[in-house]
Amino acid sequence: MKQKKKGLKNSAVLLGVTGSVASYKAPDLVKALKQEGASVTVVMTDASSRFVTPLSLEIASGNRVYRGLFDEPVAAPHISLARDSDLMLVAPATANSIGKFASGVADDLLSTVYMAFRGKVVVAPAMNWRMYEHPTLQKNLEYLKSLGVEEVPPEEGRLACGEEGRGRMATIERIVDAASSALTEKSLAGRKLVVTAGPTREYMDAVRFMSNPSSGRMGYAIARRARRMGAEVTLVSGPSELSPPGGVAFKAVESAEEMREAVLESLKGAHALIMAAAVGDFRPAVKAGGKTEKSKVVSIKVERTPDILAEVGRRKRRPVIVGFAAEAGGNLERARKKLREKGADIMVYNDIAAEGSGFGTDTNKVVIMDKGGAEEYPLLSKDEVAGLVLERLASLWA
Ligand code: C5P
């Protein structure tokens, strides 16, 4: 296995598609896995080809789709596929395939590959709720889990048969997350992290506020990645359009003061605080109730908001602190000063003036600095930046 244990990037995923109605979602799943940097090879069961064509999966994956155990007996694809893949993901997984995996029946290509595969296996069941609840299926799943197979449990909702119940295949986002997590080294296992994200809002009356264009993407990427690396994560977020990552404790806040309170409350027992939020530096000195008559406002007096990072940094017993210094263009010295003066252990200098970097983008250009020095990185996805920051953090504890 050429597993790098850093998520799906550069990994080889063997995707088993079995005969559930949900197989029509398989091409989208393939695309989502590829988007994360995986190469995907599909093995289909006969029944699944009634719901989705091999051609669609061939086009989506850009790879040959495998179907029959006896298509090329000399090439023995069941062995080469099992040997050359980092992860075996079966989505959708039917009661039939789960039953075969659990009992050792190997009568088609997919079940034979399962027997020959030695890496991590993730299954996403999809079936009618009666089938999912059946003690035989549950016993099979429990047995597979005892062997280390991971289940991405189905969701409740309206099923293809028209009934309501638990049996709908998990969302593509949850399946991709589980696949990525299965391929990530648990270098933050046992660590408790508090991560902040997004902008803050400072109201001057009931409807008007001061804020900034932070989207929350950097902090959400850190929270998601930290969870995949095995950490217990609390995400404290200002207003953001993003959905909180699964498996993360989530606290929604608006103002800097609310963020401060949520952070201080969450810090109990935490090993690290990662302040990726763009906390507003000022707030209106007075907050009026209702909506102020505009003719009555000539100017707005502002005051400083609490500096959360600096407050935690001054504590005697404090967690490891990672700050983000958003600076417009090349001002590394200011970031270095913040590292020193605010009591942070790691400061991520974030060039908000560079093309494709800073607020609202999917990418970031950063320099990660600590007391020992600084390392500059090219423009990377926020997910990759999250990985670098968390690896640096994990290395402090290694
Ligand atoms: O001083 P500056 O605002 O540039 O510092 C940035 C770092 O400090 C970020 O990590 C930010 O989340 C944090 N910060 C804070 N409280 C504030 C302002 C910034 O914790 N009021």
Coordinates of C-alpha atoms and ligand atoms in Angstrom, one line a residue:
M1 CA 0.0 0.0 0.0
K2 CA 1.3 3.4 -0.9
Q3 CA -0.8 5.1 1.8
K4 CA 0.4 8.6 2.8
K5 CA -2.2 9.0 5.5
K6 CA -3.0 12.6 4.7
G7 CA -6.5 12.2 3.4
L8 CA -7.7 11.6 -0.1
K9 CA -5.1 13.6 -1.9
N10 CA -2.9 11.3 -4.1
S11 CA -4.8 8.2 -2.8
A12 CA -6.1 5.3 -4.9
V13 CA -9.8 4.6 -4.0
L14 CA -11.5 1.5 -5.1
L15 CA -15.2 2.3 -5.2
G16 CA -17.6 -0.6 -5.0
V17 CA -21.0 0.2 -6.4
T18 CA -23.8 -2.3 -5.5
G19 CA -27.4 -2.6 -6.7
S20 CA -29.3 -0.1 -4.7
V21 CA -31.4 2.7 -6.3
A22 CA -28.9 5.1 -4.7
S23 CA -26.3 3.9 -7.3
Y24 CA -27.5 6.7 -9.5
K25 CA -25.5 9.0 -7.1
A26 CA -22.3 7.1 -7.7
P27 CA -21.0 9.3 -10.6
D28 CA -21.4 12.4 -8.4
L29 CA -19.6 10.5 -5.6
V30 CA -16.7 9.7 -8.0
K31 CA -16.5 13.3 -9.0
A32 CA -16.4 14.5 -5.3
L33 CA -13.6 12.0 -4.5
K34 CA -11.6 13.1 -7.5
Q35 CA -12.1 16.7 -6.4
E36 CA -10.3 15.9 -3.2
G37 CA -7.4 14.6 -5.2
A38 CA -8.1 10.8 -5.2
S39 CA -7.9 8.6 -8.3
V40 CA -11.0 6.3 -8.4
T41 CA -11.4 2.9 -9.9
V42 CA -14.9 1.5 -9.9
V43 CA -16.0 -2.1 -9.4
M44 CA -19.7 -2.6 -10.1
T45 CA -22.0 -5.5 -9.3
D46 CA -24.3 -6.8 -11.9
A47 CA -27.4 -5.4 -10.2
S48 CA -25.9 -1.9 -9.9
S49 CA -25.5 -1.7 -13.7
R50 CA -29.4 -1.8 -13.8
F51 CA -29.4 1.6 -12.0
V52 CA -26.3 3.3 -13.4
T53 CA -24.4 2.6 -16.6
P54 CA -20.8 1.5 -16.5
L55 CA -20.1 4.1 -19.2
S56 CA -21.2 6.9 -16.8
L57 CA -18.9 5.7 -14.2
E58 CA -16.1 5.3 -16.7
I59 CA -16.5 8.8 -17.8
A60 CA -16.8 10.2 -14.2
S61 CA -13.7 8.3 -13.0
G62 CA -11.6 8.5 -16.2
N63 CA -10.7 4.9 -15.5
R64 CA -11.8 1.6 -16.7
V65 CA -14.8 0.1 -14.8
Y66 CA -14.4 -3.5 -13.6
R67 CA -17.4 -5.8 -13.5
G68 CA -16.8 -9.5 -14.1
L69 CA -14.7 -11.9 -12.1
F70 CA -13.9 -13.9 -15.2
D71 CA -13.5 -11.0 -17.7
E72 CA -9.7 -11.4 -17.5
P73 CA -8.8 -14.5 -15.5
V74 CA -5.1 -14.3 -16.3
A75 CA -4.8 -10.7 -15.2
A76 CA -6.5 -11.5 -11.9
P77 CA -8.0 -8.0 -11.4
H78 CA -9.3 -9.1 -7.9
I79 CA -5.8 -9.3 -6.7
S80 CA -4.3 -6.3 -8.5
L81 CA -7.2 -4.0 -7.5
A82 CA -7.0 -5.1 -3.9
R83 CA -3.2 -4.7 -3.9
D84 CA -3.0 -1.3 -5.6
S85 CA -5.8 0.6 -3.6
D86 CA -5.4 2.6 -0.4
L87 CA -9.1 2.5 0.5
M88 CA -12.0 0.3 -0.4
L89 CA -15.3 2.3 -0.3
V90 CA -18.6 0.6 -1.0
A91 CA -21.3 3.1 -1.7
P92 CA -24.1 2.3 -1.9
A93 CA -23.7 -0.9 0.0
T94 CA -26.7 -3.3 -0.2
A95 CA -27.8 -5.9 2.4
N96 CA -26.6 -8.5 -0.1
S97 CA -23.0 -7.2 -0.4
I98 CA -22.7 -6.5 3.3
G99 CA -23.9 -10.1 4.0
K100 CA -21.4 -11.5 1.6
F101 CA -18.5 -9.5 3.1
A102 CA -19.6 -10.7 6.6
S103 CA -19.9 -14.3 5.7
G104 CA -17.0 -14.7 3.4
V105 CA -19.0 -15.4 0.2
A106 CA -16.8 -14.4 -2.7
D107 CA -18.9 -15.1 -5.8
D108 CA -18.4 -11.9 -7.8
L109 CA -15.6 -9.5 -8.4
L110 CA -16.4 -7.0 -5.6
S111 CA -16.8 -9.6 -2.9
T112 CA -13.6 -11.3 -4.1
V113 CA -11.7 -8.0 -4.0
Y114 CA -13.1 -7.5 -0.4
M115 CA -11.5 -10.8 0.6
A116 CA -8.2 -9.9 -1.0
F117 CA -8.0 -6.4 0.3
R118 CA -6.0 -5.6 3.4
G119 CA -6.6 -1.8 3.9
K120 CA -9.3 0.3 5.4
V121 CA -12.9 -0.5 4.2
V122 CA -15.8 2.0 4.5
V123 CA -19.3 1.1 3.7
A124 CA -22.3 3.3 3.1
P125 CA -25.5 1.2 3.4
A126 CA -28.6 2.1 1.4
M127 CA -31.8 0.1 1.5
N128 CA -35.4 0.0 2.7
W129 CA -35.6 0.7 6.5
R130 CA -37.0 -2.8 7.2
M131 CA -34.0 -4.3 5.6
Y132 CA -31.6 -1.9 7.4
E133 CA -33.3 -2.7 10.8
H134 CA -33.3 -6.5 10.2
P135 CA -31.3 -8.3 12.9
T136 CA -29.4 -10.2 10.2
L137 CA -28.2 -7.1 8.5
Q138 CA -27.4 -5.4 11.9
K139 CA -25.5 -8.5 13.1
N140 CA -23.5 -8.5 9.8
L141 CA -22.7 -4.8 10.2
E142 CA -21.6 -5.3 13.8
Y143 CA -19.3 -8.1 12.8
L144 CA -17.8 -6.1 10.0
K145 CA -17.3 -3.2 12.4
S146 CA -15.5 -5.5 14.8
L147 CA -13.1 -6.2 12.0
G148 CA -12.4 -2.5 11.5
V149 CA -14.8 -1.8 8.7
E150 CA -16.3 1.7 9.1
E151 CA -20.0 2.4 8.4
V152 CA -21.3 5.7 7.2
P153 CA -24.8 5.2 8.5
P154 CA -27.8 5.9 6.3
E155 CA -30.1 8.8 7.0
E156 CA -33.8 9.0 7.8
G157 CA -36.1 10.3 5.1
R158 CA -38.3 9.3 2.2
L159 CA -37.0 6.1 0.6
A160 CA -37.2 5.1 -3.1
C161 CA -40.1 2.7 -2.3
G162 CA -42.2 5.6 -1.0
E163 CA -41.8 4.7 2.7
E164 CA -40.2 6.9 5.3
G165 CA -37.4 5.6 7.5
R166 CA -33.7 5.1 8.0
G167 CA -32.2 3.7 4.9
R168 CA -31.2 6.6 2.6
M169 CA -27.6 6.5 1.7
A170 CA -25.6 9.2 3.6
T171 CA -24.9 12.4 1.7
I172 CA -21.9 12.5 -0.6
E173 CA -20.3 15.0 1.7
R174 CA -20.5 12.7 4.6
I175 CA -19.2 9.7 2.6
V176 CA -16.2 11.8 1.3
D177 CA -15.5 13.0 4.8
A178 CA -15.5 9.4 6.1
A179 CA -13.2 8.3 3.3
S180 CA -10.8 11.1 3.9
S181 CA -10.9 10.5 7.6
A182 CA -10.1 6.8 7.1
L183 CA -7.0 7.8 5.2
T184 CA -5.8 10.4 7.7
E185 CA -3.1 9.6 10.3
K186 CA -4.7 10.2 13.8
S187 CA -1.8 12.5 14.9
L188 CA -4.2 14.6 17.0
A189 CA -5.9 11.7 18.8
G190 CA -6.6 12.5 22.4
R191 CA -6.2 16.3 21.8
K192 CA -9.0 18.8 22.5
L193 CA -9.0 21.8 20.2
V194 CA -11.0 25.0 20.2
V195 CA -11.2 26.6 16.8
T196 CA -12.7 30.0 15.9
A197 CA -13.9 31.0 12.5
G198 CA -15.7 33.6 10.5
P199 CA -16.3 37.3 11.1
T200 CA -17.9 39.0 14.1
R201 CA -20.8 41.5 14.0
E202 CA -20.9 44.5 16.2
Y203 CA -24.4 46.1 16.3
M204 CA -25.0 49.8 16.7
D205 CA -28.8 49.2 16.9
A206 CA -31.1 46.3 16.2
V207 CA -30.4 46.2 12.5
R208 CA -27.1 47.8 11.7
F209 CA -23.7 46.3 12.4
M210 CA -20.0 46.6 11.7
S211 CA -18.4 43.5 10.3
N212 CA -15.8 42.2 7.7
P213 CA -15.9 39.9 4.7
S214 CA -14.5 36.7 6.4
S215 CA -16.3 33.6 5.0
G216 CA -15.3 31.2 7.8
R217 CA -13.7 28.9 5.2
M218 CA -10.2 28.8 6.9
G219 CA -11.5 28.0 10.4
Y220 CA -14.1 25.5 9.1
A221 CA -11.3 23.7 7.1
I222 CA -9.2 23.6 10.2
A223 CA -12.0 22.2 12.3
R224 CA -12.8 19.5 9.7
R225 CA -9.2 18.5 9.2
A226 CA -8.5 18.4 13.0
R227 CA -11.4 16.1 13.5
R228 CA -10.2 13.9 10.7
M229 CA -6.8 13.8 12.5
G230 CA -8.5 12.4 15.5
A231 CA -9.0 15.6 17.7
E232 CA -12.0 16.5 19.7
V233 CA -13.0 19.8 18.2
T234 CA -15.2 22.7 19.3
L235 CA -15.9 25.2 16.5
V236 CA -16.9 28.7 17.7
S237 CA -18.1 30.6 14.6
G238 CA -19.3 34.0 13.8
P239 CA -22.0 34.3 11.1
S240 CA -21.1 32.1 8.1
E241 CA -23.0 30.5 5.3
L242 CA -21.0 27.2 5.7
S243 CA -22.5 24.1 7.3
P244 CA -20.6 23.0 10.4
P245 CA -18.5 20.0 9.7
G246 CA -19.9 16.7 11.0
G247 CA -18.5 15.4 14.4
V248 CA -17.6 18.8 15.6
A249 CA -19.2 20.6 18.6
F250 CA -20.5 23.9 17.2
K251 CA -21.2 27.2 18.9
A252 CA -22.7 30.0 16.9
V253 CA -21.9 33.6 18.1
E254 CA -22.2 37.1 16.7
S255 CA -20.1 39.7 18.5
A256 CA -16.5 39.6 19.7
E257 CA -17.7 39.5 23.3
E258 CA -20.0 36.5 22.6
M259 CA -17.0 34.8 20.9
R260 CA -14.8 35.6 23.9
E261 CA -17.4 34.0 26.3
A262 CA -17.8 30.9 24.1
V263 CA -14.0 30.5 23.7
L264 CA -13.3 30.8 27.5
E265 CA -16.1 28.4 28.3
S266 CA -14.9 25.8 25.7
L267 CA -11.2 26.1 26.8
K268 CA -11.7 23.9 29.9
G269 CA -9.4 20.9 29.3
A270 CA -8.4 22.1 25.8
H271 CA -4.9 21.5 24.5
A272 CA -5.0 24.2 21.8
L273 CA -6.8 27.3 20.7
I274 CA -6.7 28.2 17.0
M275 CA -8.0 31.7 16.4
A276 CA -8.8 31.7 12.7
A277 CA -11.7 34.1 13.2
A278 CA -11.5 37.6 11.9
V279 CA -12.6 39.2 15.1
G280 CA -13.6 42.8 14.6
D281 CA -11.3 45.2 16.4
F282 CA -14.0 47.9 17.0
R283 CA -17.6 48.1 18.1
P284 CA -20.0 51.0 18.4
A285 CA -19.5 52.4 21.9
V286 CA -23.3 52.5 22.4
K287 CA -25.8 50.0 21.1
A288 CA -29.3 51.5 20.8
G289 CA -32.4 49.4 21.1
G290 CA -34.7 49.4 18.0
K291 CA -33.8 51.1 14.8
T292 CA -32.2 54.5 15.2
E293 CA -33.7 57.3 13.2
K294 CA -31.0 58.1 10.5
S295 CA -31.3 61.9 10.9
K296 CA -30.2 61.4 14.5
V297 CA -26.8 59.8 13.5
V298 CA -24.0 62.2 12.7
S299 CA -21.1 60.0 13.6
I300 CA -20.6 56.7 15.4
K301 CA -18.2 56.5 18.3
V302 CA -16.4 53.2 18.5
E303 CA -14.4 51.4 21.2
R304 CA -12.1 48.4 21.1
T305 CA -13.4 44.9 21.3
P306 CA -11.8 42.4 23.7
D307 CA -8.7 40.7 22.3
I308 CA -9.5 37.1 22.9
L309 CA -6.1 35.7 21.8
A310 CA -4.1 38.1 23.9
E311 CA -6.3 37.5 27.0
V312 CA -5.8 33.7 26.7
G313 CA -2.1 34.3 25.9
R314 CA -1.7 36.2 29.2
R315 CA -2.9 33.3 31.3
K316 CA -0.5 31.3 33.4
R317 CA -2.0 28.0 32.5
R318 CA -2.9 28.2 28.9
P319 CA -3.3 26.0 25.9
V320 CA -1.1 26.1 22.8
I321 CA -2.2 29.2 20.9
V322 CA -2.3 29.5 17.1
G323 CA -3.2 33.0 15.7
F324 CA -3.8 34.3 12.2
A325 CA -2.4 37.6 11.3
A326 CA -4.2 39.0 8.3
E327 CA -1.9 41.6 6.7
A328 CA -2.1 43.5 3.5
G329 CA 1.1 42.7 1.6
G330 CA 4.5 41.6 2.9
N331 CA 4.4 42.9 6.4
L332 CA 5.9 39.9 8.1
E333 CA 7.4 42.0 10.9
R334 CA 3.9 43.0 12.2
A335 CA 3.0 39.3 12.3
R336 CA 6.2 38.5 14.2
K337 CA 5.4 41.3 16.6
K338 CA 1.9 39.8 17.2
L339 CA 3.4 36.4 17.8
R340 CA 5.6 37.9 20.6
E341 CA 3.2 40.4 22.1
K342 CA 0.0 38.4 22.1
G343 CA 1.5 35.3 23.6
A344 CA 0.9 33.0 20.7
D345 CA 3.0 29.9 19.9
I346 CA 2.3 29.8 16.2
M347 CA 1.3 32.7 14.0
V348 CA 0.0 32.2 10.5
Y349 CA 0.7 35.3 8.5
N350 CA -2.0 35.6 5.9
D351 CA -1.4 37.9 2.9
I352 CA -4.9 39.3 2.2
A353 CA -3.5 41.5 -0.6
A354 CA -2.1 38.6 -2.6
E355 CA -4.2 37.3 -5.6
G356 CA -6.4 34.4 -4.5
S357 CA -5.6 34.8 -0.8
G358 CA -7.4 36.1 2.2
F359 CA -11.1 36.8 2.7
G360 CA -13.8 34.8 0.8
T361 CA -11.4 32.8 -1.4
D362 CA -10.8 29.0 -1.4
T363 CA -7.1 29.5 -1.3
N364 CA -4.6 31.2 0.9
K365 CA -1.0 32.3 0.8
V366 CA 0.6 32.0 4.2
V367 CA 3.8 32.1 6.2
I368 CA 3.7 29.9 9.3
M369 CA 5.9 31.3 12.0
D370 CA 6.9 30.3 15.5
K371 CA 9.6 31.3 17.9
G372 CA 12.1 29.2 16.0
G373 CA 11.5 30.8 12.6
A374 CA 9.2 31.1 9.6
E375 CA 8.2 29.0 6.6
E376 CA 6.7 30.5 3.5
Y377 CA 4.3 28.5 1.4
P378 CA 2.9 29.1 -2.2
L379 CA -0.8 29.7 -2.8
L380 CA -2.6 26.6 -1.5
S381 CA -6.2 25.5 -0.9
K382 CA -7.5 26.5 2.6
D383 CA -7.8 22.7 3.3
E384 CA -4.1 22.3 2.5
V385 CA -3.2 25.3 4.7
A386 CA -5.3 23.7 7.5
G387 CA -3.2 20.5 7.1
L388 CA 0.1 22.4 7.4
V389 CA -1.0 24.4 10.4
L390 CA -2.3 21.2 12.2
E391 CA 0.8 19.2 11.3
R392 CA 2.9 22.0 12.8
L393 CA 0.7 21.9 15.9
A394 CA 0.9 18.1 16.1
S395 CA 4.7 18.3 15.8
L396 CA 4.8 20.4 19.0
W397 CA 3.4 17.4 20.8
A398 CA 5.1 14.6 19.0
Ligands
C5P1 O1 -4.0 41.9 16.0 P1 -4.7 41.1 15.0 O2 -6.2 41.4 15.0 O3 -4.2 41.2 13.7 O4 -4.5 39.6 15.5 C1 -5.0 38.6 14.8 C2 -5.2 37.4 15.7 O5 -5.8 37.7 16.9 C3 -6.2 36.4 15.0 O6 -5.9 35.1 15.4 C4 -7.5 36.8 15.7 O7 -8.5 35.7 15.7 C5 -7.1 37.3 17.1 N1 -8.0 38.3 17.6 C6 -8.6 38.1 18.8 N2 -9.4 39.1 19.3 C7 -9.5 40.3 18.7 C8 -8.8 40.5 17.5 C9 -8.1 39.5 17.0 O8 -8.5 37.1 19.4 N3 -10.3 41.2 19.2

